Coordinates of C-alpha atoms in Angstrom, one line a residue:
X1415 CA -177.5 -81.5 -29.3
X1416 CA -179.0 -82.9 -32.5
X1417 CA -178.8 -87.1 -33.6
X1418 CA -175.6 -86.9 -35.1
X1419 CA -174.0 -85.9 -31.2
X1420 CA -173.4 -82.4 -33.0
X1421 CA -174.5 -78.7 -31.6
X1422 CA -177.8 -77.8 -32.7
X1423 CA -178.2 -74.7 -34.6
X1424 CA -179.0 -72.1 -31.5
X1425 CA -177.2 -74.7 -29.0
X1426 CA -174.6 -72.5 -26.8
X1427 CA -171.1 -73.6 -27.8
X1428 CA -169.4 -71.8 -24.8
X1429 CA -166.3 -74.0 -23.7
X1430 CA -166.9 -76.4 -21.1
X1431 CA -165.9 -79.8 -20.3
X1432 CA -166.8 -81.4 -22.9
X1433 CA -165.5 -79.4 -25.3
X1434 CA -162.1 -80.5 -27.4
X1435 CA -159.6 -77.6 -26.3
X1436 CA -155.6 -77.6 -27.2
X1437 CA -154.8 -79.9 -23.6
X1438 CA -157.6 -82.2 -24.5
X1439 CA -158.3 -82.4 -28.4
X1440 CA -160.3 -85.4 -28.2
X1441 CA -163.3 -87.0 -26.4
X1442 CA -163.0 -89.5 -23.5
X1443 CA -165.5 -92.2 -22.0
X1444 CA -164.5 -91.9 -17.9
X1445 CA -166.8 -93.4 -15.6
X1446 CA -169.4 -91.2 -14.3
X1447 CA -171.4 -93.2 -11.9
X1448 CA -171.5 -96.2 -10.0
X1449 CA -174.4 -97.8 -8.4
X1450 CA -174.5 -100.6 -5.8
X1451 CA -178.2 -102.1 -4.6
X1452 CA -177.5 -104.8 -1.6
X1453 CA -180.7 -106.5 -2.9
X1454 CA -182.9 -107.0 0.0
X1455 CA -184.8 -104.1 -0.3
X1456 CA -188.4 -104.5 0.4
X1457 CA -187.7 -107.8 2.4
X1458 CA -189.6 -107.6 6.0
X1459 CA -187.2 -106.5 8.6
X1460 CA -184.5 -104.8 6.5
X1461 CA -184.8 -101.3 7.1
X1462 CA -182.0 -98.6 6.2
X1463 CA -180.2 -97.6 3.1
X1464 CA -180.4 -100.2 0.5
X1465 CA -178.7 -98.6 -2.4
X1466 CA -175.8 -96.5 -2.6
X1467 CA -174.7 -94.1 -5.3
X1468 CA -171.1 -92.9 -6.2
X1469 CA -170.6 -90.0 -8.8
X1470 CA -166.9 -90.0 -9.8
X1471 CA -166.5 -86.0 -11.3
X1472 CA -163.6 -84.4 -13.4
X1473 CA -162.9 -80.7 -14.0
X1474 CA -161.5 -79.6 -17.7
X1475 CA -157.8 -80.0 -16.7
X1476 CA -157.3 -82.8 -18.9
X1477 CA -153.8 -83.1 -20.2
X1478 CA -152.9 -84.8 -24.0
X1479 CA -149.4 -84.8 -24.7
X1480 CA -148.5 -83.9 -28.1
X1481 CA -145.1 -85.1 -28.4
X1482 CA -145.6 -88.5 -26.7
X1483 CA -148.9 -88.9 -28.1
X1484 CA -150.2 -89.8 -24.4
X1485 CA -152.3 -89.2 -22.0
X1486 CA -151.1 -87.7 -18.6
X1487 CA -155.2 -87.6 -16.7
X1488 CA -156.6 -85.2 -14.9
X1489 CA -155.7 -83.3 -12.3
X1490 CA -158.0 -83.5 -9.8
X1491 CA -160.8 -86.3 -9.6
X1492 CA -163.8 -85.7 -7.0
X1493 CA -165.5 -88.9 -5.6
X1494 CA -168.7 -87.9 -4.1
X1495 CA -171.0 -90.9 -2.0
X1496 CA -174.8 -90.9 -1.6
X1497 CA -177.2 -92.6 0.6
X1498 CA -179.5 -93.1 -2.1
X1499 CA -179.2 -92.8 -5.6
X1500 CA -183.4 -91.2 -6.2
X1501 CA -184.5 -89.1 -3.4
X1502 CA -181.9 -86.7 -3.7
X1503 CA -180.1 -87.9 -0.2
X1504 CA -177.0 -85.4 0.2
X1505 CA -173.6 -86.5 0.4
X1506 CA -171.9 -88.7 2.6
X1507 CA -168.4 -88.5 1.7
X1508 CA -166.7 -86.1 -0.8
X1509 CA -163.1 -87.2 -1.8
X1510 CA -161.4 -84.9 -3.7
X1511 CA -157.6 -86.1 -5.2
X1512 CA -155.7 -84.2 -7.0
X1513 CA -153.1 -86.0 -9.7
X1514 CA -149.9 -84.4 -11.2
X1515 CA -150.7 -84.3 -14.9
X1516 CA -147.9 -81.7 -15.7
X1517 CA -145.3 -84.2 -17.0
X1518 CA -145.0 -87.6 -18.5
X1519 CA -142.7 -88.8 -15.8
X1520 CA -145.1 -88.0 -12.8
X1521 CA -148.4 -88.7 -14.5
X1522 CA -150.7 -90.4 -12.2
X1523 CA -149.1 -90.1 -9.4
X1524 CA -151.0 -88.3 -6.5
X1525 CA -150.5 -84.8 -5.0
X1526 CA -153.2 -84.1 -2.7
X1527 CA -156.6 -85.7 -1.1
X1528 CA -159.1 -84.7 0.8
X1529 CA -162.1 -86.2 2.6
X1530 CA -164.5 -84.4 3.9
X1531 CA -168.7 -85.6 5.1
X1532 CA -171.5 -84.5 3.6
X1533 CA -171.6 -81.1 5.3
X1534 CA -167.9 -80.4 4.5
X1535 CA -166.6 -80.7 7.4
X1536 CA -162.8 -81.9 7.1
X1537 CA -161.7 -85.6 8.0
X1538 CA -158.1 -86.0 6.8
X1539 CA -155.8 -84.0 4.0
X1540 CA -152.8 -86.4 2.6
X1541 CA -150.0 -84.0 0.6
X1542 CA -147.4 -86.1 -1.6
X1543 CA -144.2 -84.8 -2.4
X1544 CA -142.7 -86.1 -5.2
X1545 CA -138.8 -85.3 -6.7
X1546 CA -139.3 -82.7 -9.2
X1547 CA -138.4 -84.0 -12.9
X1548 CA -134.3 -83.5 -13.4
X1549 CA -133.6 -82.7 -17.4
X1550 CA -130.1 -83.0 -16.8
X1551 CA -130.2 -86.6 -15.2
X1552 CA -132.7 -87.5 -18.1
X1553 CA -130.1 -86.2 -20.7
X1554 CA -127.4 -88.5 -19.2
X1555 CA -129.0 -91.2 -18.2
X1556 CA -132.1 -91.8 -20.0
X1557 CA -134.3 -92.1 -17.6
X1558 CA -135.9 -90.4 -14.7
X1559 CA -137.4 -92.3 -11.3
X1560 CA -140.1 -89.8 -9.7
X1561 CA -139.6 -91.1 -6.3
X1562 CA -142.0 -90.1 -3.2
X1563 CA -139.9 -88.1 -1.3
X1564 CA -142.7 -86.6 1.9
X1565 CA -145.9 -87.9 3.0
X1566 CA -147.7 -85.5 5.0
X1567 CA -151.5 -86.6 6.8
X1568 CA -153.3 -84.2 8.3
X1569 CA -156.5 -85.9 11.0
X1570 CA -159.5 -83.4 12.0
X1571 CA -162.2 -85.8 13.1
X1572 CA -165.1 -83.7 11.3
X1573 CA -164.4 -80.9 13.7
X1574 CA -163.6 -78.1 11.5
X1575 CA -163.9 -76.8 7.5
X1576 CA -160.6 -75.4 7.8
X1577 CA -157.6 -77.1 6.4
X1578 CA -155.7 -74.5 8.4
X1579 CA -157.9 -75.1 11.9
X1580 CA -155.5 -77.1 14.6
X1581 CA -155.4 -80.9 14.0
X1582 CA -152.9 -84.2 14.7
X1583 CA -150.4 -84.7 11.6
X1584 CA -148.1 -87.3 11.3
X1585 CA -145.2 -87.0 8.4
X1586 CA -143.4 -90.1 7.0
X1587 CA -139.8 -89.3 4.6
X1588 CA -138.1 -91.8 2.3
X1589 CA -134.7 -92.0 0.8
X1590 CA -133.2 -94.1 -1.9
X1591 CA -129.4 -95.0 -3.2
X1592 CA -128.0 -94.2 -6.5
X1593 CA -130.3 -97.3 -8.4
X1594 CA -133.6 -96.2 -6.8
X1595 CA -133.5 -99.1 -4.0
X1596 CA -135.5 -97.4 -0.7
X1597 CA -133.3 -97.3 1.8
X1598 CA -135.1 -95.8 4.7
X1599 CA -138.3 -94.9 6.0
X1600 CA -138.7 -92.3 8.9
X1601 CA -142.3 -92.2 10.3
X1602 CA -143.0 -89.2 12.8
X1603 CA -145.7 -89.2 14.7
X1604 CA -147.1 -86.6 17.5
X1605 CA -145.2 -83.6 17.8
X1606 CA -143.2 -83.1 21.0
X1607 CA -142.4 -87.0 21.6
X1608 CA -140.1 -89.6 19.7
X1609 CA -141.9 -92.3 21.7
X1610 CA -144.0 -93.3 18.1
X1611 CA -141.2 -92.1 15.4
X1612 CA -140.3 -95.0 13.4
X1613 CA -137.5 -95.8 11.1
X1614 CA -137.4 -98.4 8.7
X1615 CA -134.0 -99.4 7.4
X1616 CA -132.7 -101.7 4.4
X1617 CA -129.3 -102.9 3.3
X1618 CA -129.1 -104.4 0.0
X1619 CA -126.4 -107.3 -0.8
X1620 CA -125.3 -107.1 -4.0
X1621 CA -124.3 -110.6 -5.5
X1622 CA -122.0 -109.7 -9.3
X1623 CA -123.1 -113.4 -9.9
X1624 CA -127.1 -113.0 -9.7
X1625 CA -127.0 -110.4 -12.8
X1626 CA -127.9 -107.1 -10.8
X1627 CA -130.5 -109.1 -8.1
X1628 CA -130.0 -107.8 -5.1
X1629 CA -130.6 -109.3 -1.6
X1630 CA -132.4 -106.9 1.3
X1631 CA -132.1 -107.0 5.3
X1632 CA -134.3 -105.0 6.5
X1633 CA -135.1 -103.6 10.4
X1634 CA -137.9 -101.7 12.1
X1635 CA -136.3 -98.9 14.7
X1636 CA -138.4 -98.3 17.3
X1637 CA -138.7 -99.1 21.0
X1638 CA -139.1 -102.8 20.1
X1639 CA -136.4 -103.7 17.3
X1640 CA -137.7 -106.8 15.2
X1641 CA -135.6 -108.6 12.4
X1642 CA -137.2 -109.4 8.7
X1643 CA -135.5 -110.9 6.2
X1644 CA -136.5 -110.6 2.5
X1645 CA -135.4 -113.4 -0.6
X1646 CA -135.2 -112.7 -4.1
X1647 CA -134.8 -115.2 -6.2
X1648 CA -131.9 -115.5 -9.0
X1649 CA -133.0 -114.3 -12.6
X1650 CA -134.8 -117.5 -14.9
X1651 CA -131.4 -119.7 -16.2
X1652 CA -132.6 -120.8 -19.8
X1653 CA -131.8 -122.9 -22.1
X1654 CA -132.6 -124.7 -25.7
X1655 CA -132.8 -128.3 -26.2
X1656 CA -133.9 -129.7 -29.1
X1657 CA -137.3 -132.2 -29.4
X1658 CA -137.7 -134.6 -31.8
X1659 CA -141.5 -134.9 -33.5
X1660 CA -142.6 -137.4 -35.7
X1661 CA -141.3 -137.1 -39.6
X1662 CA -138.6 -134.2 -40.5
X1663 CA -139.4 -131.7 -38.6
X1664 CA -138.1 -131.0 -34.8
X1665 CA -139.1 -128.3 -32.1
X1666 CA -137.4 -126.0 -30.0
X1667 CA -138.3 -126.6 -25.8
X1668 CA -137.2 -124.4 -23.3
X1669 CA -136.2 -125.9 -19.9
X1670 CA -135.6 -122.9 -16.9
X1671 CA -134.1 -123.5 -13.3
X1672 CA -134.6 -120.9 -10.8
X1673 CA -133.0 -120.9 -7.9
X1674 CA -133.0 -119.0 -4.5
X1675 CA -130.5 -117.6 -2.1

């Protein structure tokens, strides 16, 4: 690489990530590195780690969006933690998440993570299911709501490098109504009991005279049932009144009321 940030003459100018391809035509800045000292390094009787190192790593599956002239990330993001930031210190933590990047309606919304320790040995796998985007419903209405659909955790305690090894899971499902209110939450727990499933349900009031605000009452279902109640408040009620200033001229002052039911 010469001054000018251009491939020198017999520099290799084999595609990697860094180089502009039809997904990703242009450059990016994305944070590469993080560094955090807890400054008492060197002071008598603090021993340990004093700094820490984070390296935050993308692949080239970068996705620009011609059409919308936007950009929908990267697919998967790798967030890797040192002890030490100089003496090579191997990893603590690897977090890997992977983002759908596939469609403009989804974008940044996560799929999958995984955490694993320095040796690769497996802590917990989260899997995200979104609803898949409906052209038809986008074609109608003009809109699309990717709601979260599944949540599915996965717990192996460092005990295994294998996503498929046997582990704890819990699973959590949510449904909406027609206007993309959640409704209800079903939490299950271990496997072979209902003792620990929980479900979360909310009914919305619906007030034609608060301009599409909407009341909840919501519940936790489980072996102890517990009320909560949730407000909204009514939308701002403006309105224009006229200020007299000094000479010809007058201004315009808005006075709002909000109220709550």
């Amino acid at each position: 690489m010469d001054e000018s940030g251009l491939p020198a003459d017999d520099a290799s100018t084999a595609i990697d990530d860094r180089t502009a391809v039809v997904d990703m035509p242009s450059s990016q800045w994305v944070l590469s590195d993080v560094v955090a000292r807890d400054g008492v390094e060197g002071v008598s009787g603090a021993h340990g780690v004093h700094t820490y190192w984070t390296q935050i790593g993308t692949s080239g599956d970068g996705v620009y969006h011609r059409d919308e002239r936007l950009d929908l990330g990267y697919r998967r993001v790798t967030t890797t933690t040192l002890g030490q930031d100089e003496d090579g210190v191997s990893a603590m933590s690897v977090e890997e998440v992977d983002y759908r990047n596939e469609d403009i309606y989804r974008r940044g919304l996560a799929a999958r993570s995984t955490l694993r320790d320095g040796d690769g040995m497996l802590y917990t796998v989260e899997e995200i299911e979104h609803l898949a985007t409906d052209l038809a419903q986008i074609a109608a209405n003009g809109w699309f709501f990717p709601r979260e659909t599944e949540r599915r955790s996965a717990f192996y305690e460092g005990t295994t490098d294998d996503p498929a090894a046997v582990h704890k899971h819990t699973r959590e499902m949510r449904f909406y109504d027609e206007d993309g209110d959640l409704t209800d939450v079903f939490s299950y727990g271990e496997e072979g009991t209902s003792a620990d499933d929980v479900h979360h349900h909310i009914d919305y009031e619906r007030d034609d005279a608060m301009a599409d605000v909407s009341r909840t009452r919501g519940r936790w279902t489980a072996r102890n049932r517990a009320s909560i109640r949730m407000r909204r408040c009514a939308p701002l009620e403006s309105a224009w009144t006229e200020a007299p200033r000094s000479g010809s001229h007058s201004a315009k002052r808005r006075s709002r009321e909000k109220t709550c039911r």
